[in-house]
């Protein structure tokens, strides 16, 4: 299957490209490189022995998407990763988040439908669930736009609504919503991993940069939540497990719209993650307790049983696997891809 990966040179996209190649598919990347590097294509080729075409451009630009179809198509499917993704930052920059995260979807759908794609896989998020009382979240848990705490989550739920309406108007289209929980980890080779520009917004890459000496201390945002140790709990999933979930979703797509939670179902607290990372590093890391961040919830974790039953997919890697692989990546790439 030939697959267009919008935002495909990013963290999850790169690992999914590897998983697709290993499963015998043909990915092509479209990415503006705003939060990644061209180097990823060299690393993917080193891991898989196969080169993946990379087109540098904006996934919200119809003309650029059309040029990718004309040069590298036809495509049977689009996987849409292209998005701004930091919860806290979205509270500070709501217009950027709504514009980017919706406009890319509109453009990819306009061109993809005109070019005859059969499947559209959307990177959604477990933060679309709005009622903490629903924990652990199933795919049928409450999703109330007004009750969501931040523009990032709202933009994802808006996208899900758009995709449902488009699929209803095009009943032959396969639309899969993959509600990620918290992707972490890196490829076991240490050749590809998470390399955010500037100071990381997410916990795991921040901890890794503290461990390698780039940043001075790990900030723990909130130690007074109603959780066993007072810090926020998240459902961390290894990015390779997540990538494999995309392959399963494509290979099991049928006309209609379906949503799947992709997580482990096991909540891990901020302090538990840091402790696991310290075990991988072999020493204690400097930490500082700080106030809660705007838009954060006490806990988010899911029930992933639907994906296991329908797709034959299950996350198998542990939190210790995740921290070990991130430390391996960070040690080999202390300055990231360009370091």
Short mmCIF file of C-alpha atoms in Angstrom, two decimals:
data_model
loop_
_atom_site.label_atom_id
_atom_site.label_comp_id
_atom_site.label_asym_id
_atom_site.label_seq_id
_atom_site.Cartn_x
_atom_site.Cartn_y
_atom_site.Cartn_z
CA UNK A 1 0.00 0.00 0.00
CA UNK A 2 1.32 3.45 -0.92
CA UNK A 3 0.72 5.85 1.96
CA UNK A 4 1.15 9.62 2.30
CA UNK A 5 2.40 10.56 5.76
CA UNK A 6 1.48 14.20 6.43
CA UNK A 7 3.83 15.38 9.15
CA UNK A 8 5.65 12.15 8.44
CA UNK A 9 9.15 13.30 9.40
CA UNK A 10 8.04 14.02 12.96
CA UNK A 11 8.44 11.79 15.98
CA UNK A 12 5.49 9.43 15.54
CA UNK A 13 5.55 9.75 11.75
CA UNK A 14 9.15 8.60 11.43
CA UNK A 15 8.57 5.52 13.58
CA UNK A 16 5.42 4.76 11.59
CA UNK A 17 7.36 5.02 8.34
CA UNK A 18 9.73 2.36 9.68
CA UNK A 19 6.84 0.13 10.74
CA UNK A 20 5.16 0.53 7.34
CA UNK A 21 8.37 -0.36 5.49
CA UNK A 22 8.89 -3.41 7.69
CA UNK A 23 5.33 -4.51 6.85
CA UNK A 24 5.94 -4.17 3.11
CA UNK A 25 4.21 -0.83 2.47
CA UNK A 26 5.46 2.29 0.65
CA UNK A 27 5.37 5.51 2.71
CA UNK A 28 6.08 9.00 1.40
CA UNK A 29 6.70 11.86 3.86
CA UNK A 30 5.32 15.40 3.62
CA UNK A 31 6.65 17.70 6.34
CA UNK A 32 7.50 21.38 6.79
CA UNK A 33 10.42 20.40 9.09
CA UNK A 34 9.28 22.94 11.69
CA UNK A 35 9.92 20.44 14.49
CA UNK A 36 12.18 17.83 12.93
CA UNK A 37 15.08 17.38 10.49
CA UNK A 38 15.85 16.01 7.03
CA UNK A 39 18.28 13.67 8.77
CA UNK A 40 15.40 11.36 9.69
CA UNK A 41 15.22 10.02 6.14
CA UNK A 42 18.86 8.94 6.31
CA UNK A 43 18.22 7.24 9.65
CA UNK A 44 15.13 5.43 8.32
CA UNK A 45 17.15 4.18 5.35
CA UNK A 46 19.91 2.99 7.69
CA UNK A 47 17.42 1.03 9.80
CA UNK A 48 15.32 -0.45 6.99
CA UNK A 49 17.60 -0.48 3.97
CA UNK A 50 14.96 1.50 2.06
CA UNK A 51 14.83 5.20 1.24
CA UNK A 52 11.63 7.11 1.95
CA UNK A 53 10.86 10.15 -0.23
CA UNK A 54 10.52 13.40 1.72
CA UNK A 55 8.70 16.41 0.30
CA UNK A 56 9.30 19.59 2.30
CA UNK A 57 6.13 21.66 2.43
CA UNK A 58 3.04 22.74 4.33
CA UNK A 59 0.31 20.11 4.72
CA UNK A 60 -2.24 22.94 4.75
CA UNK A 61 -1.33 23.94 1.17
CA UNK A 62 -3.52 22.28 -1.48
CA UNK A 63 -1.03 22.92 -4.27
CA UNK A 64 1.81 21.27 -2.40
CA UNK A 65 -0.32 18.24 -1.55
CA UNK A 66 -1.41 17.97 -5.19
CA UNK A 67 2.23 18.07 -6.29
CA UNK A 68 3.03 15.19 -3.91
CA UNK A 69 0.20 13.12 -5.39
CA UNK A 70 1.30 13.95 -8.93
CA UNK A 71 4.98 13.14 -8.31
CA UNK A 72 4.74 10.23 -5.85
CA UNK A 73 1.19 8.89 -6.13
CA UNK A 74 -1.22 7.36 -6.54
CA UNK A 75 -1.83 6.91 -2.81
CA UNK A 76 -4.34 4.54 -1.30
CA UNK A 77 -4.21 6.18 2.12
CA UNK A 78 -3.24 9.29 4.07
CA UNK A 79 -2.04 9.21 7.66
CA UNK A 80 -2.40 12.68 9.14
CA UNK A 81 0.21 13.46 11.82
CA UNK A 82 0.70 17.16 10.99
CA UNK A 83 -0.26 19.18 14.06
CA UNK A 84 0.89 21.44 16.85
CA UNK A 85 0.66 19.28 19.94
CA UNK A 86 1.58 20.91 23.28
CA UNK A 87 -1.33 21.28 25.69
CA UNK A 88 0.12 24.15 27.72
CA UNK A 89 1.33 26.04 24.67
CA UNK A 90 -2.11 25.76 23.07
CA UNK A 91 -3.59 27.74 25.96
CA UNK A 92 -1.12 30.54 25.18
CA UNK A 93 -1.44 30.29 21.37
CA UNK A 94 -5.02 29.19 20.62
CA UNK A 95 -5.28 30.78 17.18
CA UNK A 96 -2.13 29.01 15.97
CA UNK A 97 -3.46 25.68 17.18
CA UNK A 98 -6.91 26.01 15.64
CA UNK A 99 -5.57 27.31 12.33
CA UNK A 100 -2.83 24.74 11.88
CA UNK A 101 -4.61 21.69 13.23
CA UNK A 102 -7.79 22.27 11.24
CA UNK A 103 -6.41 23.72 8.00
CA UNK A 104 -4.14 20.73 7.44
CA UNK A 105 -7.11 18.38 7.72
CA UNK A 106 -9.21 20.44 5.30
CA UNK A 107 -6.45 20.51 2.68
CA UNK A 108 -5.58 16.83 2.96
CA UNK A 109 -9.24 15.86 2.65
CA UNK A 110 -9.90 18.17 -0.30
CA UNK A 111 -6.99 16.84 -2.30
CA UNK A 112 -7.18 13.26 -1.07
CA UNK A 113 -10.86 12.87 -1.98
CA UNK A 114 -10.30 14.42 -5.38
CA UNK A 115 -7.41 12.00 -5.98
CA UNK A 116 -9.41 8.94 -4.91
CA UNK A 117 -7.87 7.85 -1.61
CA UNK A 118 -9.58 4.93 0.13
CA UNK A 119 -8.38 5.41 3.72
CA UNK A 120 -7.71 8.34 6.03
CA UNK A 121 -6.07 7.71 9.42
CA UNK A 122 -6.14 10.62 11.84
CA UNK A 123 -3.80 11.17 14.79
CA UNK A 124 -6.21 12.15 17.52
CA UNK A 125 -5.61 12.17 21.26
CA UNK A 126 -6.81 10.69 24.50
CA UNK A 127 -7.32 14.24 25.72
CA UNK A 128 -10.57 14.48 23.70
CA UNK A 129 -12.25 12.77 26.66
CA UNK A 130 -13.73 15.42 28.90
CA UNK A 131 -15.10 13.74 32.03
CA UNK A 132 -12.45 12.38 34.45
CA UNK A 133 -15.19 10.30 36.07
CA UNK A 134 -15.13 8.11 32.93
CA UNK A 135 -11.67 6.70 33.75
CA UNK A 136 -10.41 4.44 32.33
CA UNK A 137 -11.54 5.94 29.04
CA UNK A 138 -13.31 3.77 26.49
CA UNK A 139 -13.99 4.96 22.96
CA UNK A 140 -17.53 5.80 24.08
CA UNK A 141 -16.45 8.03 26.99
CA UNK A 142 -17.70 11.61 27.23
CA UNK A 143 -16.38 14.05 24.62
CA UNK A 144 -17.80 17.51 25.30
CA UNK A 145 -16.10 20.36 23.45
CA UNK A 146 -17.17 22.96 26.01
CA UNK A 147 -15.76 20.91 28.88
CA UNK A 148 -12.32 20.33 27.34
CA UNK A 149 -9.60 22.25 29.12
CA UNK A 150 -7.36 23.42 26.27
CA UNK A 151 -7.36 24.39 22.57
CA UNK A 152 -5.16 21.47 21.55
CA UNK A 153 -7.75 18.94 22.71
CA UNK A 154 -10.58 21.02 21.26
CA UNK A 155 -8.87 21.20 17.87
CA UNK A 156 -8.57 17.41 17.82
CA UNK A 157 -12.21 16.90 18.72
CA UNK A 158 -13.22 19.43 16.07
CA UNK A 159 -11.21 17.42 13.56
CA UNK A 160 -13.01 14.24 14.60
CA UNK A 161 -16.34 15.99 13.94
CA UNK A 162 -15.18 17.15 10.51
CA UNK A 163 -14.01 13.65 9.62
CA UNK A 164 -17.31 12.11 10.74
CA UNK A 165 -19.27 14.50 8.51
CA UNK A 166 -16.95 13.95 5.54
CA UNK A 167 -17.18 10.18 5.91
CA UNK A 168 -20.96 10.43 6.08
CA UNK A 169 -20.90 12.32 2.77
CA UNK A 170 -18.45 9.79 1.25
CA UNK A 171 -19.61 6.39 2.57
CA UNK A 172 -16.96 4.55 0.58
CA UNK A 173 -14.18 6.22 2.60
CA UNK A 174 -12.38 4.44 5.45
CA UNK A 175 -11.76 6.87 8.32
CA UNK A 176 -9.87 5.72 11.43
CA UNK A 177 -9.44 7.93 14.47
CA UNK A 178 -6.48 6.86 16.58
CA UNK A 179 -6.70 8.40 20.02
CA UNK A 180 -3.12 8.37 21.27
CA UNK A 181 -2.32 8.54 24.90
CA UNK A 182 1.27 9.63 25.71
CA UNK A 183 3.85 8.49 23.13
CA UNK A 184 7.36 8.12 24.50
CA UNK A 185 10.38 5.91 23.79
CA UNK A 186 12.58 5.65 20.72
CA UNK A 187 13.64 3.06 18.16
CA UNK A 188 15.83 0.43 19.79
CA UNK A 189 18.68 1.30 17.40
CA UNK A 190 18.98 4.77 18.94
CA UNK A 191 18.92 6.23 15.43
CA UNK A 192 15.49 7.88 15.63
CA UNK A 193 13.71 9.43 18.59
CA UNK A 194 11.95 12.53 19.84
CA UNK A 195 13.87 15.72 19.06
CA UNK A 196 11.69 18.77 19.81
CA UNK A 197 13.02 22.19 18.91
CA UNK A 198 13.94 24.42 21.86
CA UNK A 199 12.85 23.53 25.39
CA UNK A 200 10.62 20.43 25.29
CA UNK A 201 6.96 20.76 26.24
CA UNK A 202 6.58 17.07 27.05
CA UNK A 203 7.99 15.28 30.08
CA UNK A 204 10.10 12.47 28.64
CA UNK A 205 12.34 14.52 26.30
CA UNK A 206 12.73 17.10 29.07
CA UNK A 207 13.92 14.41 31.50
CA UNK A 208 16.29 13.05 28.86
CA UNK A 209 17.87 16.46 28.33
CA UNK A 210 18.34 16.89 32.05
CA UNK A 211 20.00 13.46 32.18
CA UNK A 212 22.41 14.38 29.39
CA UNK A 213 23.24 17.73 30.99
CA UNK A 214 21.55 20.06 28.50
CA UNK A 215 18.93 21.26 31.02
CA UNK A 216 19.50 21.81 34.76
CA UNK A 217 16.52 20.09 36.41
CA UNK A 218 13.22 18.31 35.83
CA UNK A 219 10.18 20.43 36.62
CA UNK A 220 7.34 18.45 38.19
CA UNK A 221 4.21 20.49 37.54
CA UNK A 222 1.84 19.81 40.41
CA UNK A 223 2.31 17.49 43.38
CA UNK A 224 -1.15 17.95 44.90
CA UNK A 225 -3.32 16.00 42.48
CA UNK A 226 -5.68 13.32 43.78
CA UNK A 227 -3.33 10.50 42.76
CA UNK A 228 -1.26 8.05 44.85
CA UNK A 229 1.88 10.23 44.89
CA UNK A 230 0.26 13.59 44.14
CA UNK A 231 1.70 13.90 40.63
CA UNK A 232 -0.22 13.56 37.39
CA UNK A 233 -0.78 10.11 35.93
CA UNK A 234 -0.58 9.35 32.23
CA UNK A 235 -0.92 6.32 30.00
CA UNK A 236 2.55 6.23 28.43
CA UNK A 237 2.87 4.14 25.26
CA UNK A 238 6.08 3.20 23.49
CA UNK A 239 6.25 4.98 20.14
CA UNK A 240 7.11 1.72 18.36
CA UNK A 241 3.96 0.09 19.75
CA UNK A 242 2.05 3.16 18.59
CA UNK A 243 3.60 2.99 15.11
CA UNK A 244 2.63 -0.66 14.80
CA UNK A 245 -0.93 0.36 15.71
CA UNK A 246 -1.05 2.58 12.61
CA UNK A 247 -0.05 -0.32 10.39
CA UNK A 248 -2.75 -2.51 11.91
CA UNK A 249 -5.32 0.27 11.47
CA UNK A 250 -4.49 0.62 7.77
CA UNK A 251 -4.47 -3.10 7.12
CA UNK A 252 -7.84 -3.58 8.83
CA UNK A 253 -9.63 -0.51 7.43
CA UNK A 254 -13.19 -0.81 6.13
CA UNK A 255 -15.65 1.78 4.78
CA UNK A 256 -17.01 3.79 7.68
CA UNK A 257 -15.62 5.67 10.66
CA UNK A 258 -14.12 3.99 13.70
CA UNK A 259 -12.13 5.21 16.72
CA UNK A 260 -9.52 3.29 18.69
CA UNK A 261 -7.68 4.12 21.89
CA UNK A 262 -3.96 3.41 21.57
CA UNK A 263 -2.45 3.11 25.02
CA UNK A 264 -1.42 0.50 27.56
CA UNK A 265 -4.25 0.95 30.04
CA UNK A 266 -1.68 1.32 32.85
CA UNK A 267 -1.37 4.80 34.42
CA UNK A 268 2.14 5.91 35.39
CA UNK A 269 2.78 9.01 37.49
CA UNK A 270 5.31 11.73 36.73
CA UNK A 271 7.48 10.61 39.65
CA UNK A 272 7.27 6.96 38.60
CA UNK A 273 8.45 7.88 35.10
CA UNK A 274 11.35 9.90 36.50
CA UNK A 275 12.29 7.01 38.81
CA UNK A 276 12.32 4.63 35.85
CA UNK A 277 14.53 7.03 33.91
CA UNK A 278 16.88 7.33 36.86
CA UNK A 279 17.18 3.54 36.85
CA UNK A 280 18.12 3.61 33.16
CA UNK A 281 20.67 6.38 33.73
CA UNK A 282 22.04 4.90 36.96
CA UNK A 283 21.81 8.05 39.05
CA UNK A 284 19.30 10.44 40.61
CA UNK A 285 18.26 13.46 38.54
CA UNK A 286 17.73 16.98 39.94
CA UNK A 287 14.01 17.76 40.33
CA UNK A 288 11.96 20.80 41.30
CA UNK A 289 8.29 20.87 42.29
CA UNK A 290 6.35 23.59 40.48
CA UNK A 291 2.73 24.78 40.27
CA UNK A 292 0.24 22.98 38.06
CA UNK A 293 0.19 23.96 34.38
CA UNK A 294 -2.92 25.37 32.74
CA UNK A 295 -4.96 22.70 30.97
CA UNK A 296 -3.42 19.66 32.69
CA UNK A 297 -5.61 16.96 34.23
CA UNK A 298 -4.85 14.75 37.23
CA UNK A 299 -5.01 11.51 35.24
CA UNK A 300 -5.69 10.23 31.75
CA UNK A 301 -5.55 6.56 30.80
CA UNK A 302 -7.61 4.27 28.66
CA UNK A 303 -9.01 0.85 28.03
CA UNK A 304 -7.33 -0.31 24.77
CA UNK A 305 -9.30 -3.55 24.45
CA UNK A 306 -11.22 -2.44 21.34
CA UNK A 307 -8.01 -2.16 19.29
CA UNK A 308 -6.83 -5.52 20.58
CA UNK A 309 -10.07 -7.24 19.54
CA UNK A 310 -10.62 -5.49 16.21
CA UNK A 311 -7.04 -4.98 15.00
CA UNK A 312 -5.08 -7.70 16.77
CA UNK A 313 -2.91 -4.95 18.26
CA UNK A 314 -1.64 -4.64 21.81
CA UNK A 315 1.06 -2.49 23.40
CA UNK A 316 3.74 -4.82 24.77
CA UNK A 317 6.59 -2.53 25.88
CA UNK A 318 6.89 -1.42 29.52
CA UNK A 319 7.73 1.95 31.05
CA UNK A 320 11.26 0.65 31.71
CA UNK A 321 11.56 -0.26 28.01
CA UNK A 322 10.46 3.26 27.15
CA UNK A 323 12.93 5.05 29.41
CA UNK A 324 15.77 2.70 28.42
CA UNK A 325 15.22 3.40 24.72
CA UNK A 326 14.94 7.16 25.25
CA UNK A 327 18.21 7.16 27.21
CA UNK A 328 19.88 5.14 24.46
CA UNK A 329 18.64 7.68 21.87
CA UNK A 330 19.69 10.68 23.95
CA UNK A 331 23.16 9.34 24.69
CA UNK A 332 23.77 8.68 21.00
CA UNK A 333 22.26 12.04 19.98
CA UNK A 334 22.92 14.52 22.81
CA UNK A 335 22.20 17.45 20.53
CA UNK A 336 19.40 15.74 18.64
CA UNK A 337 19.53 15.06 14.90
CA UNK A 338 21.60 18.14 14.18
CA UNK A 339 23.88 17.76 17.21
#
